[in-house]
Amino acid sequence: MPPRPEDASAPSAEEIEADFLDRVRKAHDNGWAMDDQLIEPGLIAVTLPVRDPAGAVVCAVSVVSHTSGHSARSLAEQALAPLHRALAAMEAALASPTSTAPAEKAGAADPCGAPSQTEMSGSTLPEAELATRLTRAATEALTPAR
């Protein structure tokens, strides 16, 4: 493949890093992050970290839209309240007592013996049960009462 000509308008590595660090600071300060067409033109997203009882981020809850339906600002305005409800329910599910099922054996999920994410986070729930619990909590928090 022939070399590509340098694009004079392309940002420098220092500018890219500074922009990234600025977005990280904003996400930290806000408690949530926004993707305004950074990953894919036309797609926007709002994301919140889900933390275990020790405060470690174990996953994220997010909503994605197309720019034909929302601006980044309108998506945040509409989605943050429901996402916070889902976040609270998911974190409550993580904090609830673990199941009576036996804890996942070390290395059982990985033939090389690497610990699973649940083992690293200290959870005794098998990963599938943990995922089910988190999904159920988020779904219940976001489903309108009848």
PDB file of N, CA, C and O in Angstrom, residues 88-97 125 130 133-134 137:
ATOM      1  N   ALA A  88     -28.878   2.896  39.832  1.00  0.00           N
ATOM      2  CA  ALA A  88     -29.172   2.650  41.256  1.00  0.00           C
ATOM      3  C   ALA A  88     -29.652   1.220  41.465  1.00  0.00           C
ATOM      4  O   ALA A  88     -29.231   0.549  42.423  1.00  0.00           O
ATOM      5  N   ALA A  89     -30.510   0.733  40.578  1.00  0.00           N
ATOM      6  CA  ALA A  89     -31.010  -0.638  40.713  1.00  0.00           C
ATOM      7  C   ALA A  89     -29.896  -1.657  40.500  1.00  0.00           C
ATOM      8  O   ALA A  89     -29.808  -2.666  41.217  1.00  0.00           O
ATOM      9  N   MET A  90     -29.030  -1.401  39.541  1.00  0.00           N
ATOM     10  CA  MET A  90     -27.924  -2.326  39.276  1.00  0.00           C
ATOM     11  C   MET A  90     -26.944  -2.357  40.440  1.00  0.00           C
ATOM     12  O   MET A  90     -26.485  -3.429  40.857  1.00  0.00           O
ATOM     13  N   GLU A  91     -26.632  -1.188  40.990  1.00  0.00           N
ATOM     14  CA  GLU A  91     -25.712  -1.152  42.123  1.00  0.00           C
ATOM     15  C   GLU A  91     -26.337  -1.782  43.366  1.00  0.00           C
ATOM     16  O   GLU A  91     -25.645  -2.439  44.145  1.00  0.00           O
ATOM     17  N   ALA A  92     -27.649  -1.638  43.531  1.00  0.00           N
ATOM     18  CA  ALA A  92     -28.333  -2.302  44.643  1.00  0.00           C
ATOM     19  C   ALA A  92     -28.279  -3.820  44.457  1.00  0.00           C
ATOM     20  O   ALA A  92     -28.070  -4.560  45.425  1.00  0.00           O
ATOM     21  N   ALA A  93     -28.436  -4.279  43.210  1.00  0.00           N
ATOM     22  CA  ALA A  93     -28.350  -5.715  42.937  1.00  0.00           C
ATOM     23  C   ALA A  93     -26.951  -6.235  43.241  1.00  0.00           C
ATOM     24  O   ALA A  93     -26.793  -7.338  43.773  1.00  0.00           O
ATOM     25  N   LEU A  94     -25.947  -5.450  42.924  1.00  0.00           N
ATOM     26  CA  LEU A  94     -24.579  -5.865  43.230  1.00  0.00           C
ATOM     27  C   LEU A  94     -24.327  -5.915  44.732  1.00  0.00           C
ATOM     28  O   LEU A  94     -23.519  -6.711  45.204  1.00  0.00           O
ATOM     29  N   ALA A  95     -25.001  -5.054  45.471  1.00  0.00           N
ATOM     30  CA  ALA A  95     -24.799  -4.981  46.915  1.00  0.00           C
ATOM     31  C   ALA A  95     -25.632  -5.998  47.682  1.00  0.00           C
ATOM     32  O   ALA A  95     -25.376  -6.244  48.856  1.00  0.00           O
ATOM     33  N   SER A  96     -26.627  -6.599  47.015  1.00  0.00           N
ATOM     34  CA  SER A  96     -27.488  -7.547  47.712  1.00  0.00           C
ATOM     35  C   SER A  96     -26.719  -8.831  47.996  1.00  0.00           C
ATOM     36  O   SER A  96     -25.733  -9.131  47.332  1.00  0.00           O
ATOM     37  N   PRO A  97     -27.177  -9.575  48.990  1.00  0.00           N
ATOM     38  CA  PRO A  97     -26.466 -10.819  49.331  1.00  0.00           C
ATOM     39  C   PRO A  97     -26.351 -11.724  48.106  1.00  0.00           C
ATOM     40  O   PRO A  97     -27.242 -11.778  47.271  1.00  0.00           O
ATOM     41  N   LEU A 125     -20.857 -14.643  42.817  1.00  0.00           N
ATOM     42  CA  LEU A 125     -21.866 -15.033  41.842  1.00  0.00           C
ATOM     43  C   LEU A 125     -21.214 -15.490  40.544  1.00  0.00           C
ATOM     44  O   LEU A 125     -20.281 -14.849  40.073  1.00  0.00           O
ATOM     45  N   LEU A 130     -24.725 -13.115  37.645  1.00  0.00           N
ATOM     46  CA  LEU A 130     -24.478 -11.697  37.880  1.00  0.00           C
ATOM     47  C   LEU A 130     -25.039 -10.864  36.738  1.00  0.00           C
ATOM     48  O   LEU A 130     -25.727  -9.867  36.960  1.00  0.00           O
ATOM     49  N   ARG A 133     -28.801 -10.827  36.981  1.00  0.00           N
ATOM     50  CA  ARG A 133     -29.254  -9.968  38.078  1.00  0.00           C
ATOM     51  C   ARG A 133     -29.185  -8.491  37.682  1.00  0.00           C
ATOM     52  O   ARG A 133     -30.109  -7.722  37.934  1.00  0.00           O
ATOM     53  N   LEU A 134     -28.078  -8.095  37.046  1.00  0.00           N
ATOM     54  CA  LEU A 134     -27.925  -6.700  36.630  1.00  0.00           C
ATOM     55  C   LEU A 134     -28.925  -6.328  35.544  1.00  0.00           C
ATOM     56  O   LEU A 134     -29.514  -5.249  35.575  1.00  0.00           O
ATOM     57  N   ALA A 137     -32.397  -5.985  37.103  1.00  0.00           N
ATOM     58  CA  ALA A 137     -32.510  -4.760  37.898  1.00  0.00           C
ATOM     59  C   ALA A 137     -32.680  -3.545  36.992  1.00  0.00           C
ATOM     60  O   ALA A 137     -33.540  -2.689  37.244  1.00  0.00           O
TER      61      ALA A 137
END
